[in-house]
Amino acid sequence: MKKNRYITTLIVLGTLLYSCKRDYLDVQTLQAGVTVDKLYSNYTYVQQQVWNTYSYLPNGFNYLDMEAATDNAEVTYALDKSQTFNNGTWNQYNNPDSAWATNFAGIRQANLYLKNKDKVDISYIKDKITSSDSTTYFNARNNVKFMQGETLFLKAFFYFELVKRYGGVPIFE
Amino acid sequence: MKKEYITLFAWIFSFCSFSVANAQTTNVTSADSIKTGNINTNGMVDGGLRTEKSWRNTGAVFTLSGEDLTRMTSGNLLNTLQGRIPGLTVVTGSGEPGYDNPTLYMRGQSSWNIAGNQVLIYLDGFQVDLGAISGLSAYEIESVTLLKDAAALAVYGLQGGAGVLSIRTKRGEVMPKTQITVNGKYGILSAIDLPKLMDAYGYTTAYNQALQNDGLPIKYPNPELYKAANDPFHPNVNWYDELLKKTSTIQDYNFSFRGGNKTAKYFVLMNYTNFEGLYKNADIIDKDFGTNAKYTKLNLRANIELQLNKNLAVVANISGITEDRNTPSGFAAFDVFNALLEIPAAAFPVKNPNGTWGNSSIYGPNGYNPVQLLQQNGVYSSHTRTLQTNFGFTQKLDALTKGLDLRGAVSFSNQYVGTYQKLFSVLSYEISKDANDMPVRDANGNVVYKTIGSISQSNPDGGGALWNRTAVQVGFDYDRSFGKHTFTGMVMARRQGYSHNGITYAVRTQGLSGDVTYDYDKKYIIDLTAAYNGSADFAPGHRYGFFPAAGLGWIASQEDFLKDNSVISFLKVRASYGTTGNINEAYRFLYQQFAISAPGWITGTANTTQPGRTEGRITNPDAAWEKKTTLNVGIDLKLWKKLSATVDVFSEKRTGILEIPSADVPDYTGFSLQYANTGEVSNKGFEASLNFKDKINSFEYYFGGSAAFARNKITKRSESPEPYNYLYTQGYQLGQMRGLVYKGFYQQSDFDANGNLKAGVVSSSYTNVKPGDLKFADQDGNGIINGYDKVPLNYAKLPQITLGFNLGFKFKGFDFDAYLEGVLHRTVSLLDDAYYYTHPFVNNNNITAFSANSWTPQTAGTATTPRLSTQSNANNDQVSDFWMRNGDFLKLRSVELGYTLPQKGFLKKLDAIRIFVNGTNLFTWDKIDDLEAERLSMGYPLMKAVSFGLKVKL
């Protein structure tokens, strides 16, 4: 009799444990952060994605000191990156001109845009039009087309930068 | 029977609504039987989640009794562990009252992720943070156990990979009368070693020399002026003397009640600690706006066990700690001690001739007169409140089957640190000086001052760190013998939740742990342990892991051929093999990918910065814990019932160490990979301890020693391609020191008449070297010193070997105990840890004893440091063995002499009165000139202490 009571208790205990509704390990009940889907569907984020692609362009002022690797300039600072060329210590492992990695990273960003370009949704801008002025919508519609052109150009430019330096390089679509 | 139902339901309810950890409520360790070491054949071994009779234990564990911790005078319990447990490396932090937590490592390191080496701390069977232990009183500790191998750690599953330090507090005992104990201790502390600086004359002459070396005009035309003791225009200030006292104090008082009968047992303790800092005259101007460093602590503990009926026992452990820390506002101790090093004796007087605070805009951190900030800048106070509770029950289920217990427990522990500042800043004044180093005077002959700083007041109120942990566990214990066969076992379901400031989602784990131990005739032991548990950090479907371990033991001394052996009284051979895991709070939710903000672009005529956004790191749906597989073989031996020895040899391999395996992915993909479980580190070593105890008439004596060795090696790591093998970290130990190899100084003979390097002499890519700069070995032979010449050198900062020596005696009421700790195979870098000490004049820095023999053309043959210069020198500042020092040291951690008064006359009614004198860290032997090896005398100094105390037992 006593035994049965214990067993009943244990069964009840087990059932109750099992029936705790939510999985204790699901801590992320509220999701914070922009999902990748949103990146390509939300007009604002798409624009930001294209601007990010621009950021892989060579930024001339950041490379001004590279002039010191030529005969045009001298740099007094001993640790300047151009000195790696001046004292001949650059090699395949250490190249201060990081064009290889940077341009391929830019190409990937461009490809990501081109792959997802049709997902952008600007209908909400149209829905927001309350007056006869539709400029915002037309601008957005045009900009979606422009962005495609901009990205194609950027991709071409990144390849140009690579081909200039390395000749034949792998092509990624 | 109804009662049982209620208990169970109450528990189930709490399980669904709380989260959890674990407790050990049964198999109470018999309080007096714990001895140092792990072969106390009568006692129990505490495994945190489980306990086991020590003769049946097959794992590598080491238990230290709480009494050993009371021998050191320290404001932080963790620092009393230094060197005492073989296999536990305690890396000392600062000496500052209240801010002196050390870092703990079990068997060295086996992961390059910091959290991957974090030892888990268990208090009374539940996990807590390190900060909850530092505030405990040594007098409430029963035992400290380090669990080292898979047999001991597998029950912790994916959290056991870095070892567990399990701490048990004292509990009540059945006694005829309540035992009341009063302890008092008063200690006097002084700094072990402070850096030695040059005086004002030394500074000014050396500075002139440095300017000459740089080809600049000298600054101090008449250094002789700085020899005068009290010329405010040519000061000679010893900043250490101005700011620091020679000694400070620490006081520790506690009383405790311990007792019990068959139905109730209790241990209650109250402890008060007051630890004063070294700052001098801190409250001379105003108590409220200038305060010495102070750490005040109050502990309360009540551990209660009740036997409610024949079958049901409950236990409640409750501890509350309040810690209040005061420091002068406006500087952290590390800043002020850097400032003491940085500000030259000749910089400015403490007070100007007109009574205002002296200052200078060029020396040290801007506007930094240390004495002013100490005495007249306000107070920074931090208040820590810690609450630790756990409640558990044990229900005997002998009715169901004999030897079965049901036990469950709930724990809640938390800590909150709140901070409050009263800031009050006043002006200070700099004496203007002319080109001849004389004060500028106006038309009336008055000294011209420049004003520095501003007047302001504020009282910022800041919340600080907080954490809380909840834990629930329930399970069964089984213990039954059938003739010569004995089975014990347990199975336990656990839930743990951990949250702290700075994290969005709680760290949660849950799962089952269990073990089955079988012995035949107390000779052959098989111990199978396993955990199946999961963490919220991973993708659904990848959350749970299975962590098994097996231990085998053979008690040879129970065999017939050894049973009555007069030499060998106990001999056990044991081996264990198994796996544990390690989750890491820094790398969670790697299976998710988000669009994250990224560099943007500047557009338009207005130069508008446009934000960018991109896909985050691609997902790693298979991300998991780091995994450790450990093989441990050990021997426990006792000879002549006097000499006991334990040896453990281990080989462990950590796999799945988190890293970004970028070396395997070509750059042309443009990817950024997610962290993946790809790294591997192996770690091998041993621990050995030996204790001898004997008695000659009434003279009892003991001595012992321990050694621990652990050497790891990175066996797999994703690294970018390098031209030479020595440039990879793979193949070397974690934290391996690396650098250029020092080959003397560049001498004048290395240069031609125009000051250019001669052909064939190595040049440096870091700067245009001059005579007196450091010359290095050109490892790759390309004629120029650069990053490819940096080779692995010496050891790492974390020692490979720790040693402990202990001896003591008892004779006619007198008792003596001494403990020495040694550390070997350790390398420290002055460049990393003592930059200001070793780099004179750069950024208007001071000059110290280190640079007393610097390179000049005259001393070229004997110089020990490079030429003085007022400019930084990137060549000399490269990591190199010139800056590395042998970091080995030996410290007399504690020495204690006590006398227990005979129970005569009026003392008859007392159980015992013991008076003692005790020394902590009294002697240090190391191989570094002028600096203390452990912390290189940087920051708040490490302290040595002499203390006197009294213990009364009623």
mmCIF file of C-alpha atoms in Angstrom, chain B residues 386-589:
data_model
loop_
_atom_site.group_PDB
_atom_site.id
_atom_site.type_symbol
_atom_site.label_atom_id
_atom_site.label_comp_id
_atom_site.label_asym_id
_atom_site.label_seq_id
_atom_site.Cartn_x
_atom_site.Cartn_y
_atom_site.Cartn_z
ATOM 1 C CA THR B 386 25.521 39.305 -0.957
ATOM 2 C CA LEU B 387 22.808 36.874 -0.029
ATOM 3 C CA GLN B 388 23.229 33.141 -0.361
ATOM 4 C CA THR B 389 20.517 30.757 0.580
ATOM 5 C CA ASN B 390 19.748 27.190 -0.036
ATOM 6 C CA PHE B 391 17.098 24.904 1.242
ATOM 7 C CA GLY B 392 16.929 21.169 0.853
ATOM 8 C CA PHE B 393 15.206 18.068 2.067
ATOM 9 C CA THR B 394 15.949 14.370 2.182
ATOM 10 C CA GLN B 395 13.149 11.866 2.313
ATOM 11 C CA LYS B 396 14.079 8.298 3.026
ATOM 12 C CA LEU B 397 12.250 5.902 0.750
ATOM 13 C CA ASP B 398 13.252 2.716 2.482
ATOM 14 C CA ALA B 399 9.618 1.679 2.247
ATOM 15 C CA LEU B 400 9.905 1.602 -1.507
ATOM 16 C CA THR B 401 13.253 -0.083 -1.640
ATOM 17 C CA LYS B 402 15.904 -0.204 0.998
ATOM 18 C CA GLY B 403 18.679 2.362 0.739
ATOM 19 C CA LEU B 404 16.759 4.780 -1.463
ATOM 20 C CA ASP B 405 16.501 8.477 -0.648
ATOM 21 C CA LEU B 406 14.703 11.251 -2.418
ATOM 22 C CA ARG B 407 16.348 14.590 -2.089
ATOM 23 C CA GLY B 408 15.715 17.987 -3.494
ATOM 24 C CA ALA B 409 16.963 21.475 -3.012
ATOM 25 C CA VAL B 410 16.442 25.041 -4.086
ATOM 26 C CA SER B 411 19.055 27.737 -3.992
ATOM 27 C CA PHE B 412 18.962 31.440 -4.501
ATOM 28 C CA SER B 413 22.053 33.566 -4.284
ATOM 29 C CA ASN B 414 22.739 37.028 -5.484
ATOM 30 C CA GLN B 415 25.001 39.995 -5.140
ATOM 31 C CA TYR B 416 24.525 43.664 -5.772
ATOM 32 C CA VAL B 417 27.223 46.312 -5.860
ATOM 33 C CA GLY B 418 26.090 49.925 -5.629
ATOM 34 C CA THR B 419 28.476 52.838 -5.854
ATOM 35 C CA TYR B 420 28.284 56.389 -4.674
ATOM 36 C CA GLN B 421 30.764 59.228 -5.068
ATOM 37 C CA LYS B 422 31.215 62.553 -3.406
ATOM 38 C CA LEU B 423 33.461 64.564 -5.674
ATOM 39 C CA PHE B 424 34.865 67.934 -4.816
ATOM 40 C CA SER B 425 37.632 69.415 -6.889
ATOM 41 C CA VAL B 426 39.732 72.466 -6.033
ATOM 42 C CA LEU B 427 42.300 74.487 -7.911
ATOM 43 C CA SER B 428 45.990 73.834 -7.925
ATOM 44 C CA TYR B 429 48.779 76.043 -9.182
ATOM 45 C CA GLU B 430 51.890 75.586 -11.225
ATOM 46 C CA ILE B 431 54.934 77.737 -10.606
ATOM 47 C CA SER B 432 56.013 79.331 -13.890
ATOM 48 C CA LYS B 433 59.666 78.807 -14.641
ATOM 49 C CA ASP B 434 62.033 80.610 -16.987
ATOM 50 C CA ALA B 435 64.695 79.157 -19.256
ATOM 51 C CA ASN B 436 67.176 79.025 -16.367
ATOM 52 C CA ASP B 437 64.851 76.855 -14.295
ATOM 53 C CA MET B 438 64.122 79.757 -11.941
ATOM 54 C CA PRO B 439 60.622 80.944 -10.985
ATOM 55 C CA VAL B 440 59.172 83.785 -13.057
ATOM 56 C CA ARG B 441 58.372 86.820 -10.896
ATOM 57 C CA ASP B 442 56.140 89.755 -11.692
ATOM 58 C CA ALA B 443 57.062 93.432 -11.311
ATOM 59 C CA ASN B 444 56.467 93.224 -7.551
ATOM 60 C CA GLY B 445 58.704 90.224 -7.152
ATOM 61 C CA ASN B 446 55.825 87.804 -6.604
ATOM 62 C CA VAL B 447 55.956 84.344 -8.082
ATOM 63 C CA VAL B 448 53.761 83.912 -11.142
ATOM 64 C CA TYR B 449 51.415 80.936 -10.941
ATOM 65 C CA LYS B 450 49.434 79.146 -13.598
ATOM 66 C CA THR B 451 46.048 77.874 -12.489
ATOM 67 C CA ILE B 452 45.231 74.240 -13.098
ATOM 68 C CA GLY B 453 41.871 72.552 -12.728
ATOM 69 C CA SER B 454 38.512 73.945 -11.817
ATOM 70 C CA ILE B 455 36.239 74.099 -8.830
ATOM 71 C CA SER B 456 33.316 71.747 -8.972
ATOM 72 C CA GLN B 457 31.305 69.383 -6.918
ATOM 73 C CA SER B 458 29.084 66.498 -7.792
ATOM 74 C CA ASN B 459 27.848 63.315 -6.303
ATOM 75 C CA PRO B 460 27.317 60.764 -9.021
ATOM 76 C CA ASP B 461 25.348 57.755 -7.922
ATOM 77 C CA GLY B 462 26.009 54.621 -9.875
ATOM 78 C CA GLY B 463 24.614 51.161 -9.823
ATOM 79 C CA GLY B 464 27.219 48.544 -10.118
ATOM 80 C CA ALA B 465 27.593 44.912 -10.864
ATOM 81 C CA LEU B 466 24.870 42.515 -9.894
ATOM 82 C CA TRP B 467 24.220 38.884 -10.477
ATOM 83 C CA ASN B 468 21.797 36.323 -9.325
ATOM 84 C CA ARG B 469 21.683 32.603 -9.551
ATOM 85 C CA THR B 470 18.808 30.296 -8.974
ATOM 86 C CA ALA B 471 18.955 26.568 -8.931
ATOM 87 C CA VAL B 472 16.598 23.677 -8.397
ATOM 88 C CA GLN B 473 17.461 20.049 -8.193
ATOM 89 C CA VAL B 474 15.791 16.837 -7.269
ATOM 90 C CA GLY B 475 16.942 13.273 -7.391
ATOM 91 C CA PHE B 476 17.439 9.938 -5.783
ATOM 92 C CA ASP B 477 20.315 8.491 -3.820
ATOM 93 C CA TYR B 478 20.854 4.827 -3.441
ATOM 94 C CA ASP B 479 23.188 3.024 -1.080
ATOM 95 C CA ARG B 480 22.897 -0.659 -0.354
ATOM 96 C CA SER B 481 25.099 -3.642 0.219
ATOM 97 C CA PHE B 482 24.381 -7.216 -0.735
ATOM 98 C CA GLY B 483 27.008 -9.285 0.941
ATOM 99 C CA LYS B 484 30.316 -8.298 -0.561
ATOM 100 C CA HIS B 485 28.678 -6.230 -3.260
ATOM 101 C CA THR B 486 27.909 -2.624 -2.485
ATOM 102 C CA PHE B 487 26.072 -0.322 -4.822
ATOM 103 C CA THR B 488 25.716 3.377 -4.401
ATOM 104 C CA GLY B 489 24.335 5.756 -6.890
ATOM 105 C CA MET B 490 22.426 8.861 -7.549
ATOM 106 C CA VAL B 491 20.459 10.439 -10.285
ATOM 107 C CA MET B 492 19.626 14.089 -10.188
ATOM 108 C CA ALA B 493 17.698 16.520 -12.339
ATOM 109 C CA ARG B 494 19.047 20.044 -12.196
ATOM 110 C CA ARG B 495 18.146 23.449 -13.480
ATOM 111 C CA GLN B 496 20.339 26.485 -13.175
ATOM 112 C CA GLY B 497 19.699 30.054 -14.162
ATOM 113 C CA TYR B 498 22.259 32.814 -14.053
ATOM 114 C CA SER B 499 21.730 36.428 -14.851
ATOM 115 C CA HIS B 500 23.882 39.495 -14.359
ATOM 116 C CA ASN B 501 24.100 43.065 -15.474
ATOM 117 C CA GLY B 502 25.193 43.360 -19.065
ATOM 118 C CA ILE B 503 23.538 40.276 -20.499
ATOM 119 C CA THR B 504 20.206 40.211 -22.284
ATOM 120 C CA TYR B 505 19.305 36.572 -21.986
ATOM 121 C CA ALA B 506 19.897 34.513 -18.857
ATOM 122 C CA VAL B 507 22.477 31.744 -18.954
ATOM 123 C CA ARG B 508 20.502 28.590 -18.375
ATOM 124 C CA THR B 509 21.342 24.931 -18.173
ATOM 125 C CA GLN B 510 19.350 21.894 -17.258
ATOM 126 C CA GLY B 511 19.764 18.173 -17.347
ATOM 127 C CA LEU B 512 20.335 14.943 -15.557
ATOM 128 C CA SER B 513 23.422 13.842 -13.694
ATOM 129 C CA GLY B 514 24.037 10.467 -12.244
ATOM 130 C CA ASP B 515 26.559 8.005 -11.047
ATOM 131 C CA VAL B 516 26.756 4.380 -10.059
ATOM 132 C CA THR B 517 29.563 3.105 -7.916
ATOM 133 C CA TYR B 518 30.081 -0.540 -7.240
ATOM 134 C CA ASP B 519 32.645 -2.165 -5.035
ATOM 135 C CA TYR B 520 33.413 -5.777 -4.415
ATOM 136 C CA ASP B 521 34.633 -6.576 -0.960
ATOM 137 C CA LYS B 522 36.079 -3.079 -0.593
ATOM 138 C CA LYS B 523 38.807 -4.062 -3.033
ATOM 139 C CA TYR B 524 37.639 -3.399 -6.552
ATOM 140 C CA ILE B 525 35.733 -0.268 -7.393
ATOM 141 C CA ILE B 526 33.956 0.718 -10.543
ATOM 142 C CA ASP B 527 32.513 4.203 -10.767
ATOM 143 C CA LEU B 528 30.420 5.195 -13.754
ATOM 144 C CA THR B 529 29.411 8.817 -13.930
ATOM 145 C CA ALA B 530 27.526 10.723 -16.545
ATOM 146 C CA ALA B 531 25.646 13.878 -17.214
ATOM 147 C CA TYR B 532 23.158 14.580 -19.925
ATOM 148 C CA ASN B 533 22.608 18.271 -19.892
ATOM 149 C CA GLY B 534 21.919 21.165 -22.157
ATOM 150 C CA SER B 535 22.389 24.869 -22.423
ATOM 151 C CA ALA B 536 20.204 27.624 -23.794
ATOM 152 C CA ASP B 537 23.160 28.985 -25.760
ATOM 153 C CA PHE B 538 22.843 26.565 -28.645
ATOM 154 C CA ALA B 539 20.425 25.861 -31.479
ATOM 155 C CA PRO B 540 17.379 23.747 -30.667
ATOM 156 C CA GLY B 541 18.393 20.185 -31.399
ATOM 157 C CA HIS B 542 22.029 20.896 -30.563
ATOM 158 C CA ARG B 543 21.570 21.874 -26.956
ATOM 159 C CA TYR B 544 22.173 18.647 -25.108
ATOM 160 C CA GLY B 545 25.317 16.664 -24.688
ATOM 161 C CA PHE B 546 26.214 13.414 -22.997
ATOM 162 C CA PHE B 547 29.310 13.418 -20.820
ATOM 163 C CA PRO B 548 30.322 10.030 -19.494
ATOM 164 C CA ALA B 549 33.257 9.044 -17.334
ATOM 165 C CA ALA B 550 34.479 5.829 -15.847
ATOM 166 C CA GLY B 551 36.700 5.346 -12.842
ATOM 167 C CA LEU B 552 38.397 2.200 -11.654
ATOM 168 C CA GLY B 553 39.957 1.628 -8.279
ATOM 169 C CA TRP B 554 41.895 -1.181 -6.733
ATOM 170 C CA ILE B 555 42.639 -1.121 -3.044
ATOM 171 C CA ALA B 556 45.672 -3.350 -3.012
ATOM 172 C CA SER B 557 46.113 -3.065 0.716
ATOM 173 C CA GLN B 558 42.876 -5.016 1.167
ATOM 174 C CA GLU B 559 44.282 -7.983 -0.694
ATOM 175 C CA ASP B 560 45.411 -10.903 1.405
ATOM 176 C CA PHE B 561 49.053 -10.492 0.501
ATOM 177 C CA LEU B 562 49.156 -6.941 1.833
ATOM 178 C CA LYS B 563 46.456 -7.025 4.452
ATOM 179 C CA ASP B 564 48.682 -7.330 7.488
ATOM 180 C CA ASN B 565 51.690 -5.656 5.984
ATOM 181 C CA SER B 566 53.427 -3.574 8.637
ATOM 182 C CA VAL B 567 54.803 -1.061 6.141
ATOM 183 C CA ILE B 568 51.957 -0.444 3.729
ATOM 184 C CA SER B 569 48.872 0.503 5.667
ATOM 185 C CA PHE B 570 46.904 1.721 2.651
ATOM 186 C CA LEU B 571 47.471 1.453 -1.068
ATOM 187 C CA LYS B 572 45.034 2.369 -3.770
ATOM 188 C CA VAL B 573 45.577 2.539 -7.488
ATOM 189 C CA ARG B 574 42.963 4.393 -9.476
ATOM 190 C CA ALA B 575 42.368 5.444 -13.025
ATOM 191 C CA SER B 576 39.672 7.457 -14.701
ATOM 192 C CA TYR B 577 38.762 8.464 -18.202
ATOM 193 C CA GLY B 578 35.934 10.583 -19.461
ATOM 194 C CA THR B 579 34.722 13.768 -21.009
ATOM 195 C CA THR B 580 33.420 17.072 -19.771
ATOM 196 C CA GLY B 581 32.364 20.216 -21.559
ATOM 197 C CA ASN B 582 32.721 23.924 -21.238
ATOM 198 C CA ILE B 583 30.142 26.488 -22.269
ATOM 199 C CA ASN B 584 31.359 30.016 -22.690
ATOM 200 C CA GLU B 585 29.269 33.060 -22.004
ATOM 201 C CA ALA B 586 31.209 35.122 -24.527
ATOM 202 C CA TYR B 587 30.138 32.939 -27.453
ATOM 203 C CA ARG B 588 26.412 32.380 -27.290
ATOM 204 C CA PHE B 589 23.696 32.006 -29.924
#
